[in-house]
Coordinates of C-alpha atoms and ligand atoms in Angstrom, one line a residue:
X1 CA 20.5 19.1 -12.7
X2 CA 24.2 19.5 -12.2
X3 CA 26.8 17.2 -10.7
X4 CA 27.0 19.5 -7.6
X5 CA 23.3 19.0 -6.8
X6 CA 23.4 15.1 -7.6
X7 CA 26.5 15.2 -5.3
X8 CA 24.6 16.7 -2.6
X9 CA 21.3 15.3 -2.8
X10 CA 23.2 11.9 -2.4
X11 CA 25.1 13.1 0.3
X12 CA 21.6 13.8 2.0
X13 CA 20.1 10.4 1.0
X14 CA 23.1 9.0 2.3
X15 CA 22.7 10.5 6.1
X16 CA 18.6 9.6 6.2
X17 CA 18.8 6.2 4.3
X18 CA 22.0 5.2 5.5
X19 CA 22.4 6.8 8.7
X20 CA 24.9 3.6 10.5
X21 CA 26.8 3.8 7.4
X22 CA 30.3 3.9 10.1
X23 CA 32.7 2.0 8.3
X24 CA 34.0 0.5 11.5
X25 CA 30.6 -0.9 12.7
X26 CA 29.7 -2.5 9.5
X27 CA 29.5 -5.7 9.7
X28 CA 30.8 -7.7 6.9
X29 CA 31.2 -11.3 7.8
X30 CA 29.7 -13.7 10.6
X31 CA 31.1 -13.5 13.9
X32 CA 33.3 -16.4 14.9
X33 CA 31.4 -16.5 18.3
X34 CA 27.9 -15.8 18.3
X35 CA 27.6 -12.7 20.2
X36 CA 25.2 -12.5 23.7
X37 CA 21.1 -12.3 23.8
X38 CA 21.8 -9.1 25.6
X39 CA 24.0 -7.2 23.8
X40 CA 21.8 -7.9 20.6
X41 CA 18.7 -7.2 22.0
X42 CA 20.5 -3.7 22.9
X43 CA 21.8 -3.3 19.4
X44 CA 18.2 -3.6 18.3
X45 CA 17.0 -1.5 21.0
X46 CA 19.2 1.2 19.7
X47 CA 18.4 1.2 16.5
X48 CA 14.7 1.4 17.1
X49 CA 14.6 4.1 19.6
X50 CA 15.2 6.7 17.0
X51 CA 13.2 4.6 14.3
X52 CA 9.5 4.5 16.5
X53 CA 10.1 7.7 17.2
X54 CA 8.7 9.7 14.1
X55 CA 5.3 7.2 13.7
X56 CA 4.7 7.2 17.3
X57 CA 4.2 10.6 17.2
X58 CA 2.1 10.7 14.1
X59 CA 4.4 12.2 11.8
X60 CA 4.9 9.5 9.4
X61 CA 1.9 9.4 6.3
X62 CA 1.1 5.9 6.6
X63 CA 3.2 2.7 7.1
X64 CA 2.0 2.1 10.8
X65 CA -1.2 1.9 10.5
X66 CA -2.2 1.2 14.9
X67 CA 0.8 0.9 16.2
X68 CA -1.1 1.3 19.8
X69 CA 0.4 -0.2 22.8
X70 CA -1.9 -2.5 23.5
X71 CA -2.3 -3.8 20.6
X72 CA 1.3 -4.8 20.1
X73 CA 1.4 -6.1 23.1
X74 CA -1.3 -8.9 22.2
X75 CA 0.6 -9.5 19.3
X76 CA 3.9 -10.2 20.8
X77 CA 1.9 -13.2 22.5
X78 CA 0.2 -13.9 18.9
X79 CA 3.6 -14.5 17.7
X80 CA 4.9 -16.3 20.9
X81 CA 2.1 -19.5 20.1
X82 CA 2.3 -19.3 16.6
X83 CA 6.2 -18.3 15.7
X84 CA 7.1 -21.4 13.8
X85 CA 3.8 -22.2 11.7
X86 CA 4.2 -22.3 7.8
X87 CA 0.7 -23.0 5.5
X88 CA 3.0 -23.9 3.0
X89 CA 2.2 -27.3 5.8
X90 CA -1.4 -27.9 6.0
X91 CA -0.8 -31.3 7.5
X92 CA 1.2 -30.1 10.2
X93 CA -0.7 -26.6 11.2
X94 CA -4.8 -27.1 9.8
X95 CA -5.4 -24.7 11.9
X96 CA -3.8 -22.0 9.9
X97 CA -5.7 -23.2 6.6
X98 CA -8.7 -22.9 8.8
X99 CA -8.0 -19.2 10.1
X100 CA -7.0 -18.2 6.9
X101 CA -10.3 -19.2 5.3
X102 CA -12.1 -17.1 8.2
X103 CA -10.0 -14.0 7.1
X104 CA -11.3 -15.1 3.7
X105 CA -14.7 -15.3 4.8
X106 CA -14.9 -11.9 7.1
X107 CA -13.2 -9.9 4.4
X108 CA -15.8 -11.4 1.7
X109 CA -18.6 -10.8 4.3
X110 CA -17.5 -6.9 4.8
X111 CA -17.3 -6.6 1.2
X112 CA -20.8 -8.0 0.2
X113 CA -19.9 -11.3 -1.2
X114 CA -21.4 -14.4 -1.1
X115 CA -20.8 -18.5 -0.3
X116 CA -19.5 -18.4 -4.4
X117 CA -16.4 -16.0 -3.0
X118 CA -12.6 -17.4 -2.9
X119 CA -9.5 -15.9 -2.3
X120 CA -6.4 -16.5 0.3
X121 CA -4.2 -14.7 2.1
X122 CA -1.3 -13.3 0.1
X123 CA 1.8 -11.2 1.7
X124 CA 0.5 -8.0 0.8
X125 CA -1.2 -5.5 -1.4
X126 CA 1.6 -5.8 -4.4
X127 CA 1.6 -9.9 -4.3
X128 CA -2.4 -9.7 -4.1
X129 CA -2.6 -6.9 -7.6
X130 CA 0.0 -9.5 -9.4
X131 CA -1.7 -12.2 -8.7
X132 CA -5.0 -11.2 -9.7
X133 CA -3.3 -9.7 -12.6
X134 CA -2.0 -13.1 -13.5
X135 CA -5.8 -14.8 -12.7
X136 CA -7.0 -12.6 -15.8
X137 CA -4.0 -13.7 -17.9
X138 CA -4.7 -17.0 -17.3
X139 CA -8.6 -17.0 -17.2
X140 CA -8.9 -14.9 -20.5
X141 CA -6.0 -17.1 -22.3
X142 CA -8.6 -20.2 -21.9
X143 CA -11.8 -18.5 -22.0
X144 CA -11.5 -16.2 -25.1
X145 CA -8.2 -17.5 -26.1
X146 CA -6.5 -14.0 -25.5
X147 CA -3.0 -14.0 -26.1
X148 CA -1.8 -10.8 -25.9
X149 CA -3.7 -9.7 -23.0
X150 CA -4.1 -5.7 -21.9
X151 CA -5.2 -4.6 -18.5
X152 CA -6.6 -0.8 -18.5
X153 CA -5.4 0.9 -15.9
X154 CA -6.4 4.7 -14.2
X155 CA -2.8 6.9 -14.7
X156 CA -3.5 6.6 -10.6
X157 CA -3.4 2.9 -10.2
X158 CA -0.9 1.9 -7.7
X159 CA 2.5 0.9 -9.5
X160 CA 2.3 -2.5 -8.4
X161 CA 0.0 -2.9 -11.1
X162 CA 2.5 -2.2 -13.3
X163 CA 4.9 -4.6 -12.0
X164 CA 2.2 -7.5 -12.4
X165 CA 2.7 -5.9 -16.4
X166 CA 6.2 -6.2 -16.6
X167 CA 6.4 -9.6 -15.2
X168 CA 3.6 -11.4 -16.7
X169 CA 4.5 -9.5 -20.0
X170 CA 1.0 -8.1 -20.5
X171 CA 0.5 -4.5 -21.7
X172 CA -0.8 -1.5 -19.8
X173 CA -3.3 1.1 -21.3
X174 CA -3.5 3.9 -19.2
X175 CA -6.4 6.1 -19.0
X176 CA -6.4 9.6 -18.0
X177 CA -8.0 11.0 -14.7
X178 CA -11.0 13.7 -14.9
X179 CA -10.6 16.7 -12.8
X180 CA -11.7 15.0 -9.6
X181 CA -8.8 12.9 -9.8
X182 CA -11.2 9.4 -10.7
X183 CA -10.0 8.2 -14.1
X184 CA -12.2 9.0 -17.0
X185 CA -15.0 6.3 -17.7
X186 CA -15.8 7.6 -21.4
X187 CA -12.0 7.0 -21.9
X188 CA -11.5 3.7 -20.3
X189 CA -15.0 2.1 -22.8
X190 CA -13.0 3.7 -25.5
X191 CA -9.7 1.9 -24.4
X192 CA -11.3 -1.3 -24.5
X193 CA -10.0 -3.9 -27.3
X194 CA -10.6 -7.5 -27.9
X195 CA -7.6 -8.5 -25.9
X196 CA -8.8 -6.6 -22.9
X197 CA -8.8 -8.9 -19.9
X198 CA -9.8 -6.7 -17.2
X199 CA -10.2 -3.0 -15.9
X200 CA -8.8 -1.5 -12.6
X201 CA -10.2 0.6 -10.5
X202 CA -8.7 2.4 -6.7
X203 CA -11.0 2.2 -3.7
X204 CA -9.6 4.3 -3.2
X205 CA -6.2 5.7 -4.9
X206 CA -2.9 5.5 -3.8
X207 CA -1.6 9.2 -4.6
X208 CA -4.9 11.2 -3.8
X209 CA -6.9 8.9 -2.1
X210 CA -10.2 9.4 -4.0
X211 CA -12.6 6.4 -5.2
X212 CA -12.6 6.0 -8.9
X213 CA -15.7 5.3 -10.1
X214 CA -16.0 2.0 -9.3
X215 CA -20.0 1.6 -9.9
X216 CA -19.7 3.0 -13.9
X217 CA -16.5 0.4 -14.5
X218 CA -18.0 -2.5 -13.3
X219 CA -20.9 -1.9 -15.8
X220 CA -18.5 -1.5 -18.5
X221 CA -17.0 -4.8 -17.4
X222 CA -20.3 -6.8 -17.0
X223 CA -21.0 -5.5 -20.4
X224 CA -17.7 -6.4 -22.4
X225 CA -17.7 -10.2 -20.0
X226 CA -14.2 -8.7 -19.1
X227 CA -12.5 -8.5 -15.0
X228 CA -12.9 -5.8 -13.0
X229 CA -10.2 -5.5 -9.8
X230 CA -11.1 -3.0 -7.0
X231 CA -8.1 -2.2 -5.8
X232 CA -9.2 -1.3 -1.6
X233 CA -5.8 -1.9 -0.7
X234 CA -6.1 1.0 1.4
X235 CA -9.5 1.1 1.4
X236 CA -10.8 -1.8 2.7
X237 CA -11.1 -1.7 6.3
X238 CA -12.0 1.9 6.0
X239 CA -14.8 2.2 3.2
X240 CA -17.4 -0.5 4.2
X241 CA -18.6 2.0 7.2
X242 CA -17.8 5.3 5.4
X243 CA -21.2 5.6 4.2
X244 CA -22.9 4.6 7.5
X245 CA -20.7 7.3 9.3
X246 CA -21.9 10.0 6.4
X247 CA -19.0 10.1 3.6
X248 CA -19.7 9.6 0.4
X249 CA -18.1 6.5 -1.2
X250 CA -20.4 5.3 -3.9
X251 CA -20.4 1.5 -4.4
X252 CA -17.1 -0.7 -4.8
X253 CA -17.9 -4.0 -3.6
X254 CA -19.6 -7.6 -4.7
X255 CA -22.3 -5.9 -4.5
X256 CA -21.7 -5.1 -8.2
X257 CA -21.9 -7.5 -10.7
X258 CA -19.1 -6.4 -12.3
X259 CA -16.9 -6.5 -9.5
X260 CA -15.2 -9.9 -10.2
X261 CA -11.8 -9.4 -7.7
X262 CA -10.8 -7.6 -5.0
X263 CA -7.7 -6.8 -2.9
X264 CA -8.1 -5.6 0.7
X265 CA -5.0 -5.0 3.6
X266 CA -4.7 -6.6 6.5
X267 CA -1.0 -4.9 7.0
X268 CA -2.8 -1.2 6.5
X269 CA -6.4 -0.2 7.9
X270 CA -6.5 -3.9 8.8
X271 CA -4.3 -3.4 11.8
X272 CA -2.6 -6.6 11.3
X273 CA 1.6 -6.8 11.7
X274 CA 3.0 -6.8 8.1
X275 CA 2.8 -9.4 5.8
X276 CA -0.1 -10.1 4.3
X277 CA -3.1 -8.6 2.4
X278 CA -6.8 -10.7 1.3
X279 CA -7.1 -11.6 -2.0
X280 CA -10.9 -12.0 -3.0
X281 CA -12.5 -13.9 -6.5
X282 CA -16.3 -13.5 -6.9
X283 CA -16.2 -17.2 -8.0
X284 CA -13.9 -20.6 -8.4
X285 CA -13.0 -20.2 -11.9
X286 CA -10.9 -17.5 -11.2
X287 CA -9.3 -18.5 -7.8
X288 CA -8.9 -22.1 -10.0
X289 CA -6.4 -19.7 -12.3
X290 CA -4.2 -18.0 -9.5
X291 CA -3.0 -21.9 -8.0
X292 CA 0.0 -23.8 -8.7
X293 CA -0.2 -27.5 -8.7
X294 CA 2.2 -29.7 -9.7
X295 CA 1.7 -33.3 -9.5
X296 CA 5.0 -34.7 -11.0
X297 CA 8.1 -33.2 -9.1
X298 CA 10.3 -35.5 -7.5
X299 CA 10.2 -33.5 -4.6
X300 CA 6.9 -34.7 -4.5
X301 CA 3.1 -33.5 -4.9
X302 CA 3.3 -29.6 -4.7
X303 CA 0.7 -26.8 -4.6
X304 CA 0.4 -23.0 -3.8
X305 CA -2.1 -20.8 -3.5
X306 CA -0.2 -17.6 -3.8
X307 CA 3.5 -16.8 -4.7
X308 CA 6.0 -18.0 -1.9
X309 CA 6.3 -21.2 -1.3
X310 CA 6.7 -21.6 2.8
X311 CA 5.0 -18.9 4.1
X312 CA 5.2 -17.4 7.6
X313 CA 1.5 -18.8 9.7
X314 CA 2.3 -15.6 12.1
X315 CA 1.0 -12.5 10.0
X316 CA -1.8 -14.6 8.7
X317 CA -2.4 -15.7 12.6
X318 CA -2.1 -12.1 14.1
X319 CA -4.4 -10.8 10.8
X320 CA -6.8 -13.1 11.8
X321 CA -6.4 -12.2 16.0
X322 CA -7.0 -8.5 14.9
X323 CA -9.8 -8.6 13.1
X324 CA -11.4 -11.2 15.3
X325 CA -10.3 -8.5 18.0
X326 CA -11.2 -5.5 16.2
X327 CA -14.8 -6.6 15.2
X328 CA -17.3 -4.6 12.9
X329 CA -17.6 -2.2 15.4
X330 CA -14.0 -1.9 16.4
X331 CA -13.1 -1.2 12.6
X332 CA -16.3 0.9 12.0
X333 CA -14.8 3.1 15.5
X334 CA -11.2 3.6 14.1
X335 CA -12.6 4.5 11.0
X336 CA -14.6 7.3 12.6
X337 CA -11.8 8.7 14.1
X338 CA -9.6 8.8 10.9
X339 CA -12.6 10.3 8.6
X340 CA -12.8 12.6 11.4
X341 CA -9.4 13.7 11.4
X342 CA -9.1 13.7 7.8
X343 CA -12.2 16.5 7.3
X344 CA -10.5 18.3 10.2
X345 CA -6.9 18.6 8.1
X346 CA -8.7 19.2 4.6
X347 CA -10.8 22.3 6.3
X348 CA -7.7 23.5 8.1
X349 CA -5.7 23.2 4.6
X350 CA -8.5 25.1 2.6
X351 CA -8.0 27.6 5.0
X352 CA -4.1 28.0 4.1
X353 CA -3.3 30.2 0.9
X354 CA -1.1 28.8 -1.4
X355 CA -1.7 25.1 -1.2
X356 CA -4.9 23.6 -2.5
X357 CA -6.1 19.6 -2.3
X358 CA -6.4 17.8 -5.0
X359 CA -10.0 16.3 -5.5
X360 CA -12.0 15.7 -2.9
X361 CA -10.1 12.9 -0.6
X362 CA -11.7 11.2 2.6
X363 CA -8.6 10.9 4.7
X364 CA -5.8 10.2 2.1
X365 CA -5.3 13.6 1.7
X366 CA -3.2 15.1 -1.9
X367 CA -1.7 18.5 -2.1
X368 CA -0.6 20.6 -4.7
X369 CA 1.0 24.5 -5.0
X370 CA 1.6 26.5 -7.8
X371 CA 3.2 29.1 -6.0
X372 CA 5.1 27.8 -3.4
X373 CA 6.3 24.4 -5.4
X374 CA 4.7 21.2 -3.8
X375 CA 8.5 19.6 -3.1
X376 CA 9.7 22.6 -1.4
X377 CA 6.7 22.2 0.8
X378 CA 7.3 18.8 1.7
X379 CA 11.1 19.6 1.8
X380 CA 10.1 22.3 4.9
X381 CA 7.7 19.5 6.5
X382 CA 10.6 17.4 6.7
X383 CA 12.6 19.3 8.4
X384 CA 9.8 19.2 10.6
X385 CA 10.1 15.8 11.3
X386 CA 6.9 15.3 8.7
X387 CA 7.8 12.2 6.6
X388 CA 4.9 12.6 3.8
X389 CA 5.0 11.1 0.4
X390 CA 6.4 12.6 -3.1
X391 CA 3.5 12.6 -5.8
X392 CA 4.4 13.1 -9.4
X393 CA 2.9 14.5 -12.7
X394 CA 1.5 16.8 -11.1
X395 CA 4.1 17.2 -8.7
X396 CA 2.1 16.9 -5.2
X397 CA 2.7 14.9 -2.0
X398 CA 0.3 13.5 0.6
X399 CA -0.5 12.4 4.0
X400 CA -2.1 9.1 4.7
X401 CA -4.3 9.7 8.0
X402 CA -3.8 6.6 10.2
X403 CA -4.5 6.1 13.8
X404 CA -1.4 7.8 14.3
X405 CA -2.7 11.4 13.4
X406 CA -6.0 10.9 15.7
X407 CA -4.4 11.6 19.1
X408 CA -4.7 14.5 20.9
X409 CA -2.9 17.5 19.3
X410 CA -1.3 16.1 16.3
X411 CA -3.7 17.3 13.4
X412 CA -3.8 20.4 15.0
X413 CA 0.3 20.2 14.6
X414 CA -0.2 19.0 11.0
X415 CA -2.1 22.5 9.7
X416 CA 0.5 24.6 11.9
X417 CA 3.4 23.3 10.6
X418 CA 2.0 23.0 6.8
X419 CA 1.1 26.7 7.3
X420 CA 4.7 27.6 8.2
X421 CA 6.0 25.2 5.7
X422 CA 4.0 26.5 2.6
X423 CA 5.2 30.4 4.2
X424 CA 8.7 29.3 4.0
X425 CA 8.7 27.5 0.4
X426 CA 6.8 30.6 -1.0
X427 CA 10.1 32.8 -0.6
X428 CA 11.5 30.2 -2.6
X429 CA 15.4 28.2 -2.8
X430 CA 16.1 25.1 -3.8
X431 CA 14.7 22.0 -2.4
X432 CA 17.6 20.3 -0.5
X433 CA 16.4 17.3 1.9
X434 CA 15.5 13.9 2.0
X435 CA 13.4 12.8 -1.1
X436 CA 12.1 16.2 -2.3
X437 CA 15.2 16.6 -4.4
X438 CA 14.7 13.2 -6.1
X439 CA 11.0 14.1 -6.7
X440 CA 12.5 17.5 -8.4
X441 CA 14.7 15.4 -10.3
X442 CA 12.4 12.8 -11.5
X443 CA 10.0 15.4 -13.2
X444 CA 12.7 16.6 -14.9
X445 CA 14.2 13.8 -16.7
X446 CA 12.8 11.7 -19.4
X447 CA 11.3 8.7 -18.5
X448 CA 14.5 6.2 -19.3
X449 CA 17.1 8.0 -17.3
X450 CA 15.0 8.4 -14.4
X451 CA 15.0 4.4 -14.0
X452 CA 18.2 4.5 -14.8
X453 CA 18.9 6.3 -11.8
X454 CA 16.2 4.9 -9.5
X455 CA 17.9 1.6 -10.4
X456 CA 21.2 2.6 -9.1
X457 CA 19.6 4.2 -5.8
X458 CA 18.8 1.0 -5.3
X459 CA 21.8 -0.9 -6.2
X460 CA 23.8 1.3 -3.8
X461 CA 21.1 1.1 -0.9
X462 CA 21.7 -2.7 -1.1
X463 CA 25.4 -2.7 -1.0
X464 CA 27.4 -2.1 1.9
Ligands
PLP501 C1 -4.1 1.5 -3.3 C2 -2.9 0.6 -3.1 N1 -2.7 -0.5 -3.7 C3 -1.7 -1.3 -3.5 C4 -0.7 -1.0 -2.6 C5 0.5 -1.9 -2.4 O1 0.5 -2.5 -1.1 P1 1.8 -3.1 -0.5 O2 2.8 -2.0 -0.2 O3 1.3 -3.7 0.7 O4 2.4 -4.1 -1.4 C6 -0.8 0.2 -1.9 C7 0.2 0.6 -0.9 O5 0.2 1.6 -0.4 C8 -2.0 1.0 -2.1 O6 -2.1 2.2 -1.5

């Protein structure tokens, strides 16, 4: 890649990541006068006019997950009774340590556990994976005496995963995916060493939303008396009625003896505002390992079940209002409609030359082209308005079905602009827009200066 395209690629990342970037309007330092309720309420309303505008018309792959009116509305009043709660206060609020045991309780229940279950509420999926990733560390260090401990992880295990690595310094083994896109069990038994502390598995992935073979891993871990984390980040309020509605899942739950922790959205497929995510142990001794206590600070007696410290009570409240709102048969409905309109897209796509799916998704749906260059595909569906996700190695992108892409006419606008899209990126050019370019870019640098890069992205999208 040459200056000129780094030059220009930035140039476009500039105008879609920082489109107010108007020198005169920045605002650099507090105003002397705080400005009026109505001219900041406007300033907000501007802003989000153009920013709803793409997910309300179900052209975004995930990230609003409902987003219905009515729904928001009811939340709006959530948050007007319960704006000022923090559970870091159990004293002052009980009633948000109460609610978020229920969550606790309903997620366990959906999920086949039993009275022995304990988890909390954390802020979402990545603070649920690195704490349960921390549990093992802790668990194995006193039970075996592991010091060095390894988690095995599919190649498509979300990258949060990897943080949890990198900041409890334990090493990942990756394990290869079979053609189906699940990760190989014959290679994750022969990953296993002594300072395995537990195995990973994606209910289902992140990048091509297929289970892993959840069933098979959990007997390797019952065998080897190691962990075994279902990731159903994405999953969990979708899976539990899949099999009832007739998709094949296989089993991923408690139900498995193996299955020693899992983490399930509240802020996805759970319908709840963002900010939180249900962290589930099949047992005490490893909730025990995930909280802080401190009894000799001067600030006083301190304790934590997850990360932060004060937390905000709202997201765990609203969480807790949807589901009770939602119901079995609420969640069991919505997921109807999304499996629906996920076999819907995957017929309409086998039906387009040129671009294939990769394994055999539900409604997290991967695609692939050899012909027409996934990037350049998803560089066309952006200019579409589409905002779909970069895969890489091999280079792919998806769509995340969410209630978004169930009303009337959008799938059917999905295949017709992916047809025309995978037309115009066979004739071939460059990718030029949004992310595609950085996707390109990524698979063809080494590793090192990739980060490099990604790690000044993000040094310059935080600075003014
Ligand atoms: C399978 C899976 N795990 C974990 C996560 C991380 O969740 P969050 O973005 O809420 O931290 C995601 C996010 O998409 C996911 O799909």
């Amino acid at each position: 890649m040459d200056d000129l395209d780094v030059t220009s690629m930035m140039e476009d990342l500039r105008k879609r990541l920082k489109p107010y970037d108007d020198p005169r309007k920045r605002i650099s330092n507090m105003p002397e006068n705080g400005m009026g309720k109505d001219d900041i309420l406007n300033h907000l309303s501007q802003y989000a006019e153009s920013e709803n505008q793409p997910w309300k018309l179900g052209k975004v792959s995930g990230a609003v997950y409902h987003g219905g009116d009515d729904l928001l509305e009811f939340l709006e009043k959530v948050y007007h009774i319960y704006s000022q709660s923090n559970p870091l206060h159990p004293d002052i609020w009980p009633s948000l340590t109460k609610m978020e045991n229920e969550i606790v309780a309903m997620s366990s229940g959906i999920m086949n556990g039993n009275e022995a279950v304990r988890g909390s509420v954390t802020s979402g999926g990545t603070e649920s994976i690195l704490l349960a990733m921390k549990t093992y560390r802790d668990y194995y260090r006193s039970a075996k005496g592991i010091s060095n401990p390894e988690i095995i992880l599919p190649t498509s295990a979300h990258a949060a995963f990897l943080k949890a690595c990198d900041y409890f310094c334990m090493k990942s083994v990756f394990v290869d995916l079979d053609d189906s896109f699940r990760v190989d069990v014959e290679k994750v038994k022969n990953a296993i060493t002594p300072n395995t502390v537990a195995i990973v598995g994606s209910a289902p992935s992140f990048p091509y939303g297929v289970m892993d073979p959840i069933k098979e891993l959990s007997e390797i871990a019952a065998d080897q008396n190691i962990g075994m984390h279902v990731d159903a980040c994405l999953g969990g309020f979708i899976i539990p009625w899949a099999e009832k509605l007739g998709y094949h899942t296989g089993r991923f739950d408690f139900s498995l003896p193996g299955v020693t922790s899992i983490s399930m959205d509240t802020h996805k497929y759970g319908f709840g505002p963002k900010g939180t995510s249900v962290l589930l142990y099949r047992n005490s001794d490893l909730f025990q390992q995930q909280i802080y206590a401190n009894g000799t600070w001067q600030g006083g007696i301190y304790f934590t079940p997850t990360m932060a410290g004060s937390r905000p009570g709202y997201p765990i409240v609203a969480a807790w209002a949807v589901m009770m709102l939602m119901g079995r048969k609420g969640y069991e409905e919505s997921a109807r409609k999304i499996l629906e309109t996920g076999k819907f897209i995957k017929n309409g796509i086998h039906n387009i030359p040129g671009i294939r799916i990769l394994g055999d998704p539900l409604w997290v749906i991967a695609m692939a082209s050899e012909n027409a260059g996934a990037y350049r595909i998803m560089d066309m569906m952006g200019k579409k308005g589409w905002m779909l996700s970069g895969l890489a190695n091999p280079p792919a992108f998806h769509i995340a079905l969410t209630m978004r892409q169930t009303y009337p006419g959008v799938k059917e606008k999905f295949l017709e602009d992916l047809k025309a899209s995978v037309d115009e990126a066979a004739k071939g050019g460059k990718t030029e827009a949004g992310m595609a370019p950085v996707y390109g870019m990524a698979s063809a640098l080494p590793e090192e200066q990739v980060r490099f890069f990604l790690k000044n992205i993000v040094e310059w999208l935080y600075s003014q």
